[in-house]
mmCIF file of C-alpha atoms in Angstrom:
data_model
loop_
_atom_site.group_PDB
_atom_site.id
_atom_site.type_symbol
_atom_site.label_atom_id
_atom_site.label_comp_id
_atom_site.label_asym_id
_atom_site.label_seq_id
_atom_site.Cartn_x
_atom_site.Cartn_y
_atom_site.Cartn_z
ATOM 1 C CA PHE G 1 -38.856 -35.593 -5.865
ATOM 2 C CA LEU G 2 -35.885 -37.120 -7.706
ATOM 3 C CA LEU G 3 -36.796 -35.212 -10.856
ATOM 4 C CA LYS G 4 -36.990 -31.915 -8.950
ATOM 5 C CA SER G 5 -33.680 -32.606 -7.163
ATOM 6 C CA THR G 6 -31.946 -33.450 -10.449
ATOM 7 C CA LEU G 7 -33.317 -30.295 -12.080
ATOM 8 C CA PHE G 8 -32.198 -28.184 -9.103
ATOM 9 C CA LEU G 9 -28.656 -29.623 -9.180
ATOM 10 C CA PHE G 10 -28.431 -29.104 -12.930
ATOM 11 C CA GLN G 11 -29.559 -25.471 -12.655
ATOM 12 C CA HIS G 12 -27.262 -24.871 -9.670
ATOM 13 C CA ASN G 13 -24.234 -26.329 -11.465
ATOM 14 C CA ASN G 14 -25.096 -24.369 -14.598
ATOM 15 C CA PHE G 15 -25.300 -21.146 -12.573
ATOM 16 C CA ALA G 16 -21.979 -21.877 -10.814
ATOM 17 C CA THR G 17 -20.333 -22.615 -14.177
ATOM 18 C CA LYS G 18 -21.559 -19.295 -15.583
ATOM 19 C CA MET G 19 -20.290 -17.476 -12.497
ATOM 20 C CA ARG G 20 -16.850 -19.077 -12.840
ATOM 21 C CA ARG G 21 -16.723 -18.226 -16.548
ATOM 22 C CA ASN G 22 -17.655 -14.603 -15.878
ATOM 23 C CA MET G 23 -15.046 -14.411 -13.126
ATOM 24 C CA TYR G 24 -12.346 -15.870 -15.398
ATOM 25 C CA LYS G 25 -13.303 -13.434 -18.169
ATOM 26 C CA ARG G 26 -12.962 -10.484 -15.802
ATOM 27 C CA ILE G 27 -9.590 -11.689 -14.507
ATOM 28 C CA ILE G 28 -8.310 -12.197 -18.067
ATOM 29 C CA THR G 29 -9.613 -8.743 -19.081
ATOM 30 C CA ILE G 30 -7.833 -7.100 -16.139
ATOM 31 C CA LEU G 31 -4.596 -8.978 -16.886
ATOM 32 C CA LEU G 32 -4.754 -8.063 -20.581
ATOM 33 C CA ALA G 33 -5.464 -4.406 -19.783
ATOM 34 C CA GLY G 34 -2.574 -4.354 -17.320
ATOM 35 C CA SER G 35 -0.193 -5.987 -19.799
ATOM 36 C CA LEU G 36 -1.176 -3.481 -22.482
ATOM 37 C CA LEU G 37 -0.534 -0.572 -20.136
ATOM 38 C CA PHE G 38 2.855 -1.907 -19.125
ATOM 39 C CA SER G 39 3.929 -2.920 -22.628
ATOM 40 C CA ALA G 40 2.912 0.185 -24.548
ATOM 41 C CA GLU G 41 5.885 1.872 -26.216
ATOM 42 C CA ALA G 42 4.800 5.310 -25.051
ATOM 43 C CA GLN G 43 4.736 4.268 -21.417
ATOM 44 C CA ASN G 44 7.438 5.195 -18.944
ATOM 45 C CA ARG G 45 7.637 2.683 -16.144
ATOM 46 C CA SER G 46 9.640 2.990 -12.962
ATOM 47 C CA PHE G 47 10.460 1.130 -9.779
ATOM 48 C CA ALA G 48 11.391 3.137 -6.677
ATOM 49 C CA VAL G 49 12.949 2.243 -3.327
ATOM 50 C CA ASN G 50 12.640 4.610 -0.363
ATOM 51 C CA VAL G 51 15.901 4.817 1.606
ATOM 52 C CA ALA G 52 14.147 6.637 4.468
ATOM 53 C CA ASP G 53 11.972 3.547 5.060
ATOM 54 C CA TYR G 54 15.016 1.353 5.619
ATOM 55 C CA ILE G 55 16.234 3.817 8.246
ATOM 56 C CA ASN G 56 12.762 3.431 9.826
ATOM 57 C CA PHE G 57 13.492 0.059 11.486
ATOM 58 C CA LEU G 58 14.400 -1.652 8.197
ATOM 59 C CA THR G 59 10.988 -1.296 6.554
ATOM 60 C CA ILE G 60 11.056 -3.188 3.250
ATOM 61 C CA ASN G 61 9.400 -1.196 0.473
ATOM 62 C CA GLY G 62 8.879 -0.801 -3.240
ATOM 63 C CA GLU G 63 6.810 1.386 -5.552
ATOM 64 C CA MET G 64 5.900 0.609 -9.160
ATOM 65 C CA SER G 65 4.564 3.267 -11.504
ATOM 66 C CA PHE G 66 3.558 3.827 -15.111
ATOM 67 C CA THR G 67 2.746 6.932 -17.097
ATOM 68 C CA PHE G 68 -0.546 7.499 -18.887
ATOM 69 C CA THR G 69 -0.221 11.190 -19.891
ATOM 70 C CA ARG G 70 2.485 13.831 -19.846
ATOM 71 C CA HIS G 71 1.378 15.101 -16.409
ATOM 72 C CA TRP G 72 -0.114 12.022 -14.750
ATOM 73 C CA SER G 73 1.285 8.724 -13.498
ATOM 74 C CA CYS G 74 -0.260 5.785 -11.641
ATOM 75 C CA HIS G 75 1.537 4.238 -8.635
ATOM 76 C CA PHE G 76 1.383 1.010 -6.612
ATOM 77 C CA ARG G 77 3.292 0.829 -3.316
ATOM 78 C CA CYS G 78 3.931 -1.804 -0.665
ATOM 79 C CA ARG G 79 5.669 -1.348 2.721
ATOM 80 C CA TYR G 80 6.370 -4.286 5.022
ATOM 81 C CA ASN G 81 8.124 -4.578 8.372
ATOM 82 C CA PRO G 82 8.057 -7.906 10.311
ATOM 83 C CA PHE G 83 10.973 -7.129 12.637
ATOM 84 C CA ILE G 84 11.113 -7.058 16.453
ATOM 85 C CA PHE G 85 14.197 -5.631 18.170
ATOM 86 C CA LYS G 86 15.484 -6.716 21.599
ATOM 87 C CA GLU G 87 12.711 -9.282 21.683
ATOM 88 C CA GLY G 88 11.670 -10.515 25.120
ATOM 89 C CA SER G 89 13.480 -7.793 27.043
ATOM 90 C CA LYS G 90 12.078 -4.759 28.851
ATOM 91 C CA GLU G 91 13.487 -2.649 26.009
ATOM 92 C CA GLN G 92 11.664 -4.533 23.239
ATOM 93 C CA LEU G 93 10.546 -2.304 20.397
ATOM 94 C CA GLN G 94 8.892 -2.802 17.039
ATOM 95 C CA ASN G 95 7.365 -0.889 14.192
ATOM 96 C CA LYS G 96 5.676 -3.792 12.430
ATOM 97 C CA LYS G 97 3.411 -2.957 9.516
ATOM 98 C CA LEU G 98 1.862 -3.970 6.237
ATOM 99 C CA GLU G 99 0.845 -1.013 4.094
ATOM 100 C CA LEU G 100 -0.687 -1.120 0.623
ATOM 101 C CA SER G 101 -1.260 2.031 -1.432
ATOM 102 C CA ALA G 102 -2.343 2.779 -4.990
ATOM 103 C CA GLY G 103 -2.986 6.177 -6.518
ATOM 104 C CA VAL G 104 -1.850 8.933 -8.828
ATOM 105 C CA ARG G 105 0.716 11.697 -9.067
ATOM 106 C CA PHE G 106 0.342 14.980 -10.912
ATOM 107 C CA TRP G 107 3.586 16.379 -12.355
ATOM 108 C CA SER G 108 3.666 20.129 -12.963
ATOM 109 C CA TRP G 109 6.168 19.986 -15.838
ATOM 110 C CA ASN G 110 6.611 16.447 -17.092
ATOM 111 C CA VAL G 111 6.314 12.949 -15.649
ATOM 112 C CA ASN G 112 9.353 11.828 -13.626
ATOM 113 C CA SER G 113 10.844 15.313 -13.427
ATOM 114 C CA GLY G 114 10.302 18.378 -11.259
ATOM 115 C CA TRP G 115 7.506 19.054 -8.798
ATOM 116 C CA PHE G 116 4.748 16.533 -8.127
ATOM 117 C CA ALA G 117 1.642 16.159 -5.947
ATOM 118 C CA LEU G 118 0.289 12.753 -4.936
ATOM 119 C CA LEU G 119 -2.900 11.139 -3.680
ATOM 120 C CA TYR G 120 -2.888 7.418 -2.778
ATOM 121 C CA PRO G 121 -5.811 5.510 -1.215
ATOM 122 C CA ASP G 122 -4.146 3.550 1.579
ATOM 123 C CA TYR G 123 -4.572 0.522 3.865
ATOM 124 C CA LEU G 124 -2.323 0.040 6.907
ATOM 125 C CA LYS G 125 -2.106 -2.758 9.475
ATOM 126 C CA TYR G 126 0.382 -2.112 12.269
ATOM 127 C CA ASN G 127 1.817 -3.072 15.639
ATOM 128 C CA LYS G 128 4.200 -0.528 17.142
ATOM 129 C CA GLY G 129 5.579 -0.013 20.598
ATOM 130 C CA GLY G 130 8.590 0.807 22.736
ATOM 131 C CA ILE G 131 9.771 3.552 20.399
ATOM 132 C CA PHE G 132 8.827 6.870 21.986
ATOM 133 C CA ASN G 133 7.163 5.324 25.030
ATOM 134 C CA ILE G 134 6.580 1.830 26.395
ATOM 135 C CA LYS G 135 2.949 1.623 25.270
ATOM 136 C CA THR G 136 2.105 -0.601 22.302
ATOM 137 C CA PHE G 137 -0.594 0.109 19.709
ATOM 138 C CA GLU G 138 -2.056 -2.464 17.330
ATOM 139 C CA GLY G 139 -4.690 -1.847 14.689
ATOM 140 C CA GLU G 140 -5.553 -1.017 11.113
ATOM 141 C CA SER G 141 -6.584 2.057 9.176
ATOM 142 C CA TYR G 142 -8.291 2.921 5.897
ATOM 143 C CA GLY G 143 -7.753 6.283 4.273
ATOM 144 C CA ALA G 144 -5.466 8.154 1.915
ATOM 145 C CA LEU G 145 -1.959 9.517 1.656
ATOM 146 C CA PHE G 146 -1.489 13.001 0.235
ATOM 147 C CA GLY G 147 1.598 15.131 -0.212
ATOM 148 C CA GLY G 148 4.200 16.181 -2.716
ATOM 149 C CA GLY G 149 7.837 16.585 -3.553
ATOM 150 C CA TYR G 150 10.459 17.085 -6.225
ATOM 151 C CA ALA G 151 12.228 14.631 -8.545
ATOM 152 C CA PHE G 152 15.877 15.291 -9.412
ATOM 153 C CA MET G 153 17.130 13.699 -12.623
ATOM 154 C CA LEU G 154 20.458 12.080 -11.713
ATOM 155 C CA SER G 155 20.743 10.378 -15.106
ATOM 156 C CA LYS G 156 18.544 9.296 -18.001
ATOM 157 C CA ARG G 157 17.348 6.256 -16.025
ATOM 158 C CA ILE G 158 17.716 7.244 -12.355
ATOM 159 C CA ASN G 159 15.852 9.890 -10.326
ATOM 160 C CA LEU G 160 16.142 11.009 -6.728
ATOM 161 C CA GLU G 161 12.701 11.860 -5.300
ATOM 162 C CA ILE G 162 12.400 14.000 -2.169
ATOM 163 C CA GLY G 163 8.999 14.547 -0.575
ATOM 164 C CA VAL G 164 6.682 14.422 2.417
ATOM 165 C CA GLU G 165 3.270 12.860 2.957
ATOM 166 C CA ALA G 166 0.384 13.044 5.412
ATOM 167 C CA ARG G 167 -2.221 10.392 6.151
ATOM 168 C CA ALA G 168 -5.938 10.834 6.855
ATOM 169 C CA GLY G 169 -8.739 8.344 7.343
ATOM 170 C CA TYR G 170 -10.469 6.083 9.844
ATOM 171 C CA ARG G 171 -8.779 3.608 12.184
ATOM 172 C CA SER G 172 -9.543 1.053 14.863
ATOM 173 C CA TYR G 173 -6.856 0.029 17.344
ATOM 174 C CA VAL G 174 -6.087 -1.364 20.781
ATOM 175 C CA ALA G 175 -3.396 -0.388 23.289
ATOM 176 C CA TYR G 176 -1.259 -2.442 25.652
ATOM 177 C CA GLU G 177 0.855 -1.359 28.602
ATOM 178 C CA ARG G 178 4.088 -2.557 26.995
ATOM 179 C CA PRO G 179 5.234 -4.462 23.861
ATOM 180 C CA LYS G 180 5.384 -7.946 25.440
ATOM 181 C CA GLY G 181 2.965 -9.271 28.044
ATOM 182 C CA GLY G 182 1.495 -5.842 28.635
ATOM 183 C CA ARG G 183 -1.868 -5.272 30.269
ATOM 184 C CA PHE G 184 -4.753 -4.375 27.935
ATOM 185 C CA LYS G 185 -5.453 -0.619 28.122
ATOM 186 C CA GLY G 186 -8.421 -0.127 25.821
ATOM 187 C CA LYS G 187 -9.898 -0.120 22.325
ATOM 188 C CA TRP G 188 -10.667 2.912 20.155
ATOM 189 C CA LYS G 189 -12.076 3.881 16.747
ATOM 190 C CA ASN G 190 -11.649 7.376 15.336
ATOM 191 C CA PHE G 191 -10.946 9.597 12.368
ATOM 192 C CA PHE G 192 -7.418 10.947 12.118
ATOM 193 C CA VAL G 193 -5.014 13.215 10.271
ATOM 194 C CA GLU G 194 -1.328 12.653 10.967
ATOM 195 C CA PRO G 195 2.152 12.922 9.412
ATOM 196 C CA GLY G 196 2.889 10.202 6.887
ATOM 197 C CA ASN G 197 6.011 9.034 5.102
ATOM 198 C CA VAL G 198 9.195 10.911 4.294
ATOM 199 C CA LEU G 199 10.394 10.234 0.747
ATOM 200 C CA VAL G 200 14.086 9.958 -0.018
ATOM 201 C CA GLN G 201 13.827 7.432 -2.780
ATOM 202 C CA PHE G 202 15.630 6.375 -5.896
ATOM 203 C CA ALA G 203 13.443 5.722 -8.937
ATOM 204 C CA PHE G 204 14.767 3.504 -11.722
ATOM 205 C CA ILE G 205 13.064 4.317 -15.040
ATOM 206 C CA PHE G 206 12.788 1.687 -17.782
#
């Protein structure tokens, strides 16, 4: 029995060690690949901030991108809003969210200039209420953002990007009667297509 137990523990530990090594190798490979993409001389990298999001209840946001061909660029975006306004009152409102997106843009002429179309797989977790009506909705969605726009070259290193997006996917959410202390109204799951973000953002190219 002791011999079998010792053999089992040895094999188990050996398997766990191999798993950890494989995991570390994959992480290192991903990090190296990412560093090569971001350090290549031919790459154009940019960081963009959407002014329209700050008007939307002070939503903090940022979008990082890098170029991999003349017409294609890869983008990573995060939007975050933790704020509650007039908290505790009958007029309480919030547009809380955490949104993560990653995808590509196609540029008709050249990257970071002119017309572009975008497609970003998207995850959104939200809690919003008291804005257009007193009801509050809380949930999460999985889907994609799609849309397009135009990039104006303000200088060699700064662009102004104007665009619109729509969102489609699957979501699950619950509803409450009002933002604070509201009665539970129900739970739903459905597919959806709806307006997405408005882009009025400055992109800093480096």
